[in-house]
Coordinates of C-alpha atoms and ligand atoms in Angstrom, one line a residue:
M1 CA 161.0 51.3 69.5
N2 CA 163.6 52.4 72.0
Q3 CA 166.1 50.0 73.4
P4 CA 166.0 49.6 77.3
K5 CA 168.2 51.5 79.3
S6 CA 170.1 50.6 82.1
G7 CA 170.3 52.6 85.4
R8 CA 166.7 52.8 86.0
D9 CA 167.0 50.0 88.6
D10 CA 169.6 48.9 90.8
R11 CA 170.0 45.8 88.9
P12 CA 171.4 45.7 85.1
L13 CA 168.7 45.4 82.6
G14 CA 168.5 43.2 80.0
E15 CA 165.9 40.6 78.4
S16 CA 167.3 37.9 80.7
S17 CA 166.9 40.1 83.8
A18 CA 163.3 38.6 84.0
I19 CA 162.4 36.2 87.0
I20 CA 159.9 33.6 85.7
S21 CA 158.2 32.0 88.7
A22 CA 155.8 29.0 87.9
G23 CA 152.5 28.2 89.4
K24 CA 153.7 26.0 92.3
D25 CA 155.7 28.9 93.5
H26 CA 153.5 32.0 93.1
G27 CA 150.5 30.5 94.3
I28 CA 148.0 32.4 92.3
N29 CA 144.5 30.7 92.0
Q30 CA 143.2 30.8 88.5
K31 CA 139.8 30.6 89.6
T32 CA 139.9 33.8 91.3
I33 CA 140.5 35.4 88.1
S34 CA 137.5 37.1 86.0
N35 CA 136.6 34.7 83.2
A36 CA 136.4 37.9 80.9
A37 CA 139.9 38.8 81.4
L38 CA 141.1 35.3 81.2
D39 CA 139.3 34.7 77.6
V40 CA 140.6 38.1 76.3
I41 CA 144.2 37.0 77.3
R42 CA 143.5 33.4 75.5
D43 CA 142.2 35.1 72.4
L44 CA 145.0 37.4 72.0
Q45 CA 147.6 34.7 72.5
Q46 CA 145.6 32.6 70.1
A47 CA 145.9 35.2 67.4
G48 CA 149.8 35.0 67.9
F49 CA 150.3 38.0 70.2
T50 CA 151.7 38.1 73.6
A51 CA 149.4 39.2 76.3
Y52 CA 149.5 39.3 79.9
L53 CA 147.5 40.2 83.1
V54 CA 149.3 43.3 84.5
G55 CA 149.3 45.9 87.3
G56 CA 147.1 46.2 90.4
A57 CA 145.1 42.8 89.5
V58 CA 148.5 40.4 89.7
R59 CA 149.7 42.5 92.9
D60 CA 146.1 42.2 94.5
L61 CA 146.1 38.3 93.3
L62 CA 149.4 37.7 95.2
L63 CA 148.5 39.5 98.3
E64 CA 144.9 37.4 98.3
S65 CA 143.0 40.5 97.9
V66 CA 140.1 40.7 95.4
P67 CA 141.3 42.9 92.3
K68 CA 139.3 45.9 91.8
D69 CA 139.5 45.6 87.8
Y70 CA 141.6 43.5 85.3
D71 CA 144.1 45.2 83.0
I72 CA 146.0 43.4 80.1
A73 CA 149.1 44.6 78.5
T74 CA 150.1 43.2 74.8
D75 CA 152.7 43.6 72.0
A76 CA 149.8 43.9 69.8
T77 CA 148.8 47.4 68.4
P78 CA 145.2 48.8 69.4
E79 CA 144.3 48.5 65.8
Q80 CA 145.4 44.7 66.0
V81 CA 143.7 44.1 69.3
R82 CA 140.6 45.4 67.6
S83 CA 140.8 43.1 64.7
V84 CA 140.7 40.1 67.2
F85 CA 137.7 41.1 69.0
R86 CA 133.9 41.6 67.7
R87 CA 133.2 44.2 70.6
C88 CA 136.1 46.3 71.1
R89 CA 136.4 50.2 71.2
L90 CA 139.6 52.2 70.9
I91 CA 139.7 55.1 73.3
G92 CA 142.5 58.2 73.8
R93 CA 143.7 60.3 71.0
R94 CA 147.5 60.6 71.7
F95 CA 148.0 57.0 73.6
R96 CA 145.2 54.6 72.2
L97 CA 143.9 51.9 74.3
A98 CA 141.6 49.2 73.5
H99 CA 138.3 48.7 75.7
V100 CA 137.0 45.0 74.9
F101 CA 133.6 44.0 76.0
M102 CA 133.8 40.5 77.3
H103 CA 130.9 38.4 78.8
G104 CA 129.3 41.7 80.0
Q105 CA 132.5 43.1 81.5
L106 CA 134.9 45.9 80.3
I107 CA 138.7 44.9 80.0
E108 CA 141.3 47.4 79.1
V109 CA 143.9 46.3 76.9
A110 CA 147.1 48.4 76.4
T111 CA 150.0 48.1 74.1
F112 CA 153.4 47.7 75.8
R113 CA 154.5 51.2 76.2
G114 CA 158.4 52.1 76.2
D115 CA 160.5 54.6 78.0
A116 CA 160.5 57.5 75.3
A117 CA 163.0 59.6 76.9
D118 CA 165.3 59.3 73.9
S119 CA 162.3 59.9 71.2
D120 CA 160.5 62.8 70.2
E121 CA 157.3 61.2 72.0
Q122 CA 158.2 62.4 75.5
Q123 CA 157.9 65.9 76.8
I124 CA 159.4 66.6 80.1
G125 CA 158.5 69.8 82.2
K126 CA 161.0 72.1 84.1
Q127 CA 161.0 69.9 87.2
G128 CA 161.3 66.8 85.4
R129 CA 157.7 66.1 85.1
I130 CA 156.5 63.9 82.3
L131 CA 154.0 65.9 80.1
S132 CA 153.2 63.4 77.6
D133 CA 154.6 59.8 77.2
N134 CA 153.2 58.3 74.1
S135 CA 155.5 55.6 72.5
Y136 CA 155.3 51.9 72.3
G137 CA 157.7 49.7 73.7
N138 CA 158.6 46.0 74.6
E139 CA 157.6 44.2 77.6
Q140 CA 160.4 44.6 79.7
E141 CA 160.2 48.6 79.0
D142 CA 156.5 48.5 79.8
A143 CA 157.4 46.7 83.1
L144 CA 159.9 49.4 84.0
R145 CA 158.0 52.2 83.3
R146 CA 155.5 51.5 85.9
D147 CA 155.7 53.2 89.4
F148 CA 156.2 50.3 91.9
T149 CA 157.8 46.9 91.6
A150 CA 154.6 45.3 92.8
N151 CA 152.7 46.9 90.0
A152 CA 155.2 45.5 87.5
L153 CA 154.4 42.1 87.2
F154 CA 152.8 40.3 84.4
Y155 CA 150.9 37.3 84.8
D156 CA 150.6 34.6 81.7
P157 CA 147.6 32.5 82.7
L158 CA 148.1 30.2 79.9
N159 CA 151.5 29.0 81.0
D160 CA 150.5 30.0 85.0
N161 CA 153.8 32.0 85.0
I162 CA 154.7 35.1 86.4
I163 CA 157.2 37.4 84.7
D164 CA 159.0 39.8 87.0
Y165 CA 161.4 42.3 85.5
A166 CA 161.5 44.8 88.7
G167 CA 162.0 42.4 91.5
G168 CA 158.1 42.7 92.5
L169 CA 157.8 39.2 93.6
D170 CA 160.5 39.7 96.3
D171 CA 159.1 42.9 97.4
I172 CA 155.5 41.3 97.9
K173 CA 156.6 38.4 99.5
H174 CA 158.2 40.9 102.2
R175 CA 155.1 43.3 102.0
R176 CA 157.5 46.1 100.7
L177 CA 156.5 48.9 98.4
R178 CA 159.4 50.1 96.4
L179 CA 159.5 52.4 93.6
I180 CA 161.2 51.2 90.4
G181 CA 164.4 53.0 89.2
D182 CA 165.8 56.2 90.6
V183 CA 163.7 57.4 93.3
S184 CA 163.8 61.2 92.9
T185 CA 163.7 61.1 89.0
R186 CA 160.6 58.8 89.2
Y187 CA 158.8 61.1 91.6
R188 CA 159.7 64.1 89.5
E189 CA 158.4 62.6 86.3
D190 CA 155.1 62.2 88.2
P191 CA 154.6 63.6 91.7
V192 CA 151.4 62.0 92.0
R193 CA 153.3 58.6 92.5
M194 CA 154.0 60.1 96.2
L195 CA 150.1 60.0 96.7
R196 CA 149.8 56.4 95.3
A197 CA 152.7 55.2 97.4
V198 CA 150.6 56.2 100.3
R199 CA 147.5 54.8 99.0
F200 CA 149.0 51.4 98.5
A201 CA 151.1 51.3 101.6
V202 CA 148.0 51.8 103.8
S203 CA 145.1 50.0 101.6
K204 CA 147.4 47.0 101.0
K205 CA 149.2 46.8 104.4
L206 CA 152.7 47.4 102.8
H207 CA 155.8 49.1 104.2
L208 CA 157.4 51.6 102.1
H209 CA 161.1 50.8 101.1
P210 CA 163.2 53.1 103.1
K211 CA 164.3 55.1 99.9
T212 CA 160.7 55.3 98.5
A213 CA 159.9 56.8 101.5
A214 CA 162.7 59.3 102.3
E215 CA 162.3 61.4 99.2
I216 CA 158.5 62.0 99.7
P217 CA 159.0 64.9 102.5
V218 CA 161.8 66.2 100.2
L219 CA 159.7 66.3 97.2
A220 CA 156.2 66.8 98.5
H221 CA 156.0 70.3 97.2
L222 CA 155.9 69.1 93.7
L223 CA 152.4 68.1 94.1
Q224 CA 151.9 72.1 93.7
N225 CA 152.5 71.3 89.8
I226 CA 149.7 68.8 89.5
P227 CA 146.3 70.0 88.0
S228 CA 143.7 70.4 90.6
A229 CA 141.5 67.9 89.0
R230 CA 143.9 65.0 88.9
L231 CA 144.5 65.8 92.7
F232 CA 140.8 65.4 93.1
D233 CA 140.6 62.1 91.3
E234 CA 143.4 60.9 93.6
F235 CA 141.9 62.3 96.7
C236 CA 138.9 60.5 96.0
K237 CA 140.7 57.1 95.7
L238 CA 142.6 58.0 99.2
M239 CA 139.8 59.1 101.2
L240 CA 136.8 57.3 99.7
T241 CA 137.6 53.7 99.5
G242 CA 137.8 52.6 103.3
H243 CA 141.1 53.9 104.7
A244 CA 140.5 57.7 105.0
H245 CA 141.7 57.8 109.0
D246 CA 144.9 55.7 108.3
T247 CA 145.8 57.4 105.2
T248 CA 145.2 60.8 106.6
C249 CA 147.5 59.9 109.3
M250 CA 150.2 58.8 107.0
L251 CA 149.7 61.8 104.9
V252 CA 150.3 64.3 107.6
K253 CA 153.2 62.3 108.9
I254 CA 154.9 61.9 105.7
G255 CA 154.5 65.5 104.7
L256 CA 151.8 65.3 102.0
W257 CA 148.8 66.7 103.7
E258 CA 149.9 70.1 103.9
Q259 CA 150.5 70.1 100.2
L260 CA 146.9 68.9 99.6
F261 CA 145.1 70.8 102.4
P262 CA 147.2 74.0 103.5
D263 CA 144.0 75.3 105.3
V264 CA 143.7 72.1 107.5
Q265 CA 146.2 71.9 109.8
L266 CA 146.7 68.5 111.3
A267 CA 149.3 66.6 113.5
V268 CA 149.9 63.1 114.5
E269 CA 151.3 62.1 117.7
Q270 CA 154.2 59.5 118.2
D271 CA 151.8 56.7 119.1
H272 CA 149.9 57.4 115.6
K273 CA 147.2 59.3 117.3
L274 CA 145.9 61.8 115.0
L275 CA 145.4 65.3 116.3
A276 CA 142.3 66.7 114.8
S277 CA 139.0 67.8 115.7
Q278 CA 136.4 64.9 116.9
V279 CA 134.3 66.3 113.9
L280 CA 137.1 65.2 111.5
I281 CA 138.2 61.9 113.4
Q282 CA 134.8 60.7 113.5
A283 CA 134.0 61.6 109.9
L284 CA 137.2 59.5 108.7
R285 CA 136.0 56.7 110.8
N286 CA 132.6 56.6 109.8
S287 CA 133.2 56.8 106.2
D288 CA 135.4 53.8 106.4
D289 CA 132.8 51.8 108.4
R290 CA 130.4 52.9 105.8
V291 CA 132.8 51.6 103.0
A292 CA 133.2 48.5 104.8
K293 CA 129.3 48.1 105.3
G294 CA 129.0 48.6 101.2
L295 CA 127.2 52.0 101.9
P296 CA 128.2 55.2 99.7
V297 CA 130.1 57.8 101.2
T298 CA 130.6 61.3 99.6
S299 CA 133.4 63.7 99.2
G300 CA 131.1 66.7 100.1
F301 CA 130.6 65.2 103.5
L302 CA 134.2 64.6 104.3
L303 CA 134.9 68.2 102.8
A304 CA 132.6 69.7 105.3
A305 CA 134.0 67.8 108.2
M306 CA 137.7 68.5 107.1
L307 CA 137.1 72.4 106.9
W308 CA 134.8 72.7 109.9
Q309 CA 137.3 73.9 112.4
P310 CA 139.0 76.6 110.2
L311 CA 135.6 77.5 109.5
Q312 CA 134.5 77.9 113.0
K313 CA 137.5 80.0 113.5
R314 CA 136.7 82.3 110.8
L315 CA 133.0 82.3 112.1
M316 CA 134.1 83.7 115.4
Q317 CA 136.2 86.4 114.1
L318 CA 133.1 87.6 111.8
Q319 CA 130.5 87.2 115.1
H320 CA 132.7 89.7 116.9
Q321 CA 132.2 92.3 113.9
Q322 CA 128.7 91.7 113.2
D323 CA 126.2 89.5 115.3
N324 CA 124.5 87.6 112.4
L325 CA 124.8 83.9 112.4
L326 CA 123.3 83.3 109.0
L327 CA 125.2 85.9 106.9
N328 CA 128.6 85.1 108.8
M329 CA 128.2 81.4 108.0
Q330 CA 127.3 82.4 104.4
Q331 CA 130.4 84.3 104.2
A332 CA 132.7 82.0 106.0
S333 CA 131.6 79.3 104.0
D334 CA 132.4 81.1 100.6
E335 CA 135.8 82.2 101.7
A336 CA 136.5 78.5 102.9
L337 CA 135.4 77.1 99.3
F338 CA 135.6 79.5 96.9
L339 CA 137.8 82.4 97.2
K340 CA 141.2 81.2 96.9
P341 CA 142.1 78.4 94.5
Q342 CA 143.1 75.2 96.5
P343 CA 145.4 72.5 95.6
V344 CA 142.6 69.8 95.4
G345 CA 140.0 71.0 92.8
M346 CA 136.7 70.1 94.4
P347 CA 134.0 69.9 91.6
K348 CA 131.0 72.2 92.0
R349 CA 128.6 69.5 93.1
V350 CA 131.2 68.7 96.2
T351 CA 131.6 72.3 97.4
A352 CA 127.5 72.9 96.9
M353 CA 127.1 69.8 99.1
C354 CA 129.6 70.9 101.6
R355 CA 128.0 74.5 102.0
E356 CA 124.6 73.1 102.3
I357 CA 125.7 70.9 105.0
W358 CA 126.9 73.8 106.8
L359 CA 124.3 76.3 106.0
L360 CA 121.7 73.8 107.3
Q361 CA 123.2 73.5 110.9
H362 CA 121.8 76.7 112.3
R363 CA 118.5 75.4 111.2
F364 CA 118.3 72.4 113.6
L365 CA 118.0 75.1 116.5
R366 CA 114.6 75.9 115.1
T367 CA 112.4 72.9 116.2
R368 CA 109.1 74.2 115.8
G369 CA 106.4 74.4 113.1
K370 CA 107.0 75.0 109.5
R371 CA 110.5 75.7 109.7
A372 CA 111.3 72.4 111.3
R373 CA 109.1 70.4 109.0
R374 CA 110.8 72.2 105.7
L375 CA 114.1 71.1 107.3
L376 CA 113.0 67.5 107.5
E377 CA 112.2 67.8 103.9
E378 CA 115.4 69.3 102.7
Q379 CA 117.1 67.3 100.2
R380 CA 120.4 67.4 102.1
F381 CA 118.6 66.7 105.5
R382 CA 120.2 63.3 106.1
A383 CA 123.8 64.4 105.5
A384 CA 123.2 67.8 107.6
Y385 CA 121.6 65.5 110.4
D386 CA 124.6 62.9 110.2
F387 CA 126.8 66.1 110.4
L388 CA 125.0 67.4 113.5
L389 CA 125.7 64.0 115.2
L390 CA 129.3 64.5 114.5
R391 CA 129.4 68.0 116.1
A392 CA 127.7 66.5 119.1
I393 CA 130.4 64.2 119.7
E394 CA 132.6 67.4 120.2
E395 CA 129.9 69.6 121.6
P396 CA 128.0 67.5 124.1
E397 CA 125.7 70.4 124.8
L398 CA 124.3 69.6 121.2
K399 CA 123.6 65.9 122.2
P400 CA 120.0 66.5 123.5
L401 CA 119.0 68.4 120.3
A402 CA 120.5 65.7 118.1
D403 CA 118.6 63.1 120.0
W404 CA 115.4 65.0 119.7
W405 CA 116.0 65.3 115.9
T406 CA 116.9 61.5 115.9
Y407 CA 113.6 60.8 117.6
V408 CA 111.3 63.1 115.6
Q409 CA 112.5 61.1 112.5
T410 CA 111.0 57.9 114.0
L411 CA 107.5 59.4 114.3
G412 CA 104.5 58.6 112.1
A413 CA 102.5 61.8 110.7
K414 CA 100.3 62.4 113.8
K415 CA 103.0 62.2 116.5
L416 CA 105.2 64.3 114.1
D417 CA 102.6 67.2 114.1
T418 CA 102.4 67.2 117.8
A419 CA 106.2 67.1 118.2
L420 CA 106.6 69.9 115.7
R421 CA 104.0 72.0 117.5
E422 CA 105.7 71.6 120.7
G423 CA 109.3 71.8 119.8
Y424 CA 112.5 70.6 121.3
S425 CA 112.4 72.8 124.2
A426 CA 109.1 72.3 125.2
K427 CA 109.6 68.4 125.4
S428 CA 112.6 68.7 127.5
D429 CA 110.9 70.8 130.0
Ligands
LIG1 P1 144.0 50.2 91.9 O1 144.0 48.9 92.6 O2 143.9 51.2 92.8 O3 143.3 50.0 90.5 P2 146.3 49.8 90.2 O4 147.7 49.5 90.5 O5 145.8 49.1 89.1 O6 145.4 49.8 91.5 P3 146.0 51.9 88.4 O7 145.8 53.4 88.5 O8 144.5 51.3 87.8 O9 146.2 51.4 89.8 O10 147.1 51.6 87.3 C1 147.2 50.5 86.5 C2 148.6 50.3 86.4 O11 149.4 51.5 85.8 C3 149.4 50.3 87.9 O12 149.5 49.0 88.5 C4 150.8 50.7 87.4 O13 151.6 49.7 86.9 C5 150.6 51.5 86.2 N1 150.6 53.2 86.6 C6 149.5 53.8 87.1 N2 149.7 55.0 87.4 C7 151.2 55.2 87.3 C8 151.9 56.2 87.2 N3 151.6 57.4 87.7 N4 153.3 56.1 87.0 C9 153.8 54.8 86.5 N5 152.8 53.6 86.5 C10 151.6 53.7 86.7
LIG2 MG1 143.6 49.2 88.4

């Protein structure tokens, strides 16, 4: 096991550097914690191991928001964890984790990890990125290798204590998000931490510590080295969890957006107003509203809105060359989605949905007969129709047509027959 190194944080390190905060001070209400997580910790402790709640759950409990899931850190090895629980599976090849099933819930239990910089276990890439990182450590090392101080707190529910090696309690008290250790080194080790900084700042209403913020524009380009599939995962966490509008603003302001979507040029005004097409602004706002109401949101729809403006530009160029809207739309869509590799690697199901939404748009112009009926029956009709509504905000001349499509969806079979016989223009005559 490696010894903890000093110099990773502003303060000298050592076992004594932990601040212990007792129940009367930290204010976590145990009743709000999942019983499954509490029971896993209790069983591990009763078997003689150290075990704590850790990471996002502790942060969220202190911020009085509801944790999404409960992670546990322990000094037991994965095999030892398995020996404690009847229903437990080990996952991961190089760094093993235990999945414990308790009261129908899955609880992830990880063995404390160390700073493996001195061992053979850690591989560093040319620009300082950690490529693999697989050694166990003690609890202090485990805390200090985490990203933000607010994410590095341990909570021991049996003693009702918080153990703070990185200064997270004070940061949370001041609603501050601060990277642990030397900021440049930590972003270089894993540039995705820059995106995580924006995500937590926006979703948890924290402000970035000045140093944590200042290095982001300088190092934003390092996102180019991140595998596109990982960026897609982060994109979903950033954009599909109820804060898409404000997250986009912050990504633009801090210089990360252009690394993720170089083809979608956005700006933010002094008063924090996002300068973008109405289609995009409304798509971001709608998806946040939907998340707030517990409705599903899809990345394909958002992607369609994000790329709509550049797509229109390209479409106009192509229309100058040949007047065939459908063919040109197909070509512009393929260019936007498939021709050059993009930083954020959208899976096929996402690009396919996006393309369908775009290609269905011109079919809304045909409001009569079989064609109109077939459109209503399309699998993607609802998404394409929602997209038409967004377009009608930007292009008010589309509003009567969009209203007509809204109207026909309310009709029973007989009236629908009549409406489709007459079509939209007949009705408006
Ligand atoms: P969320 O509520 O989104 O799940 P979280 O903080 O739990 O937030 P996770 O991605 O689930 O985020 O990670 C769990 C914990 O693992 C984090 O709180 C942090 O301590 C640590 N962690 C995750 N990603 C990194 C990273 N890139 N670098 C260092 N530590 C990380
Ligand atoms: Mg989590």
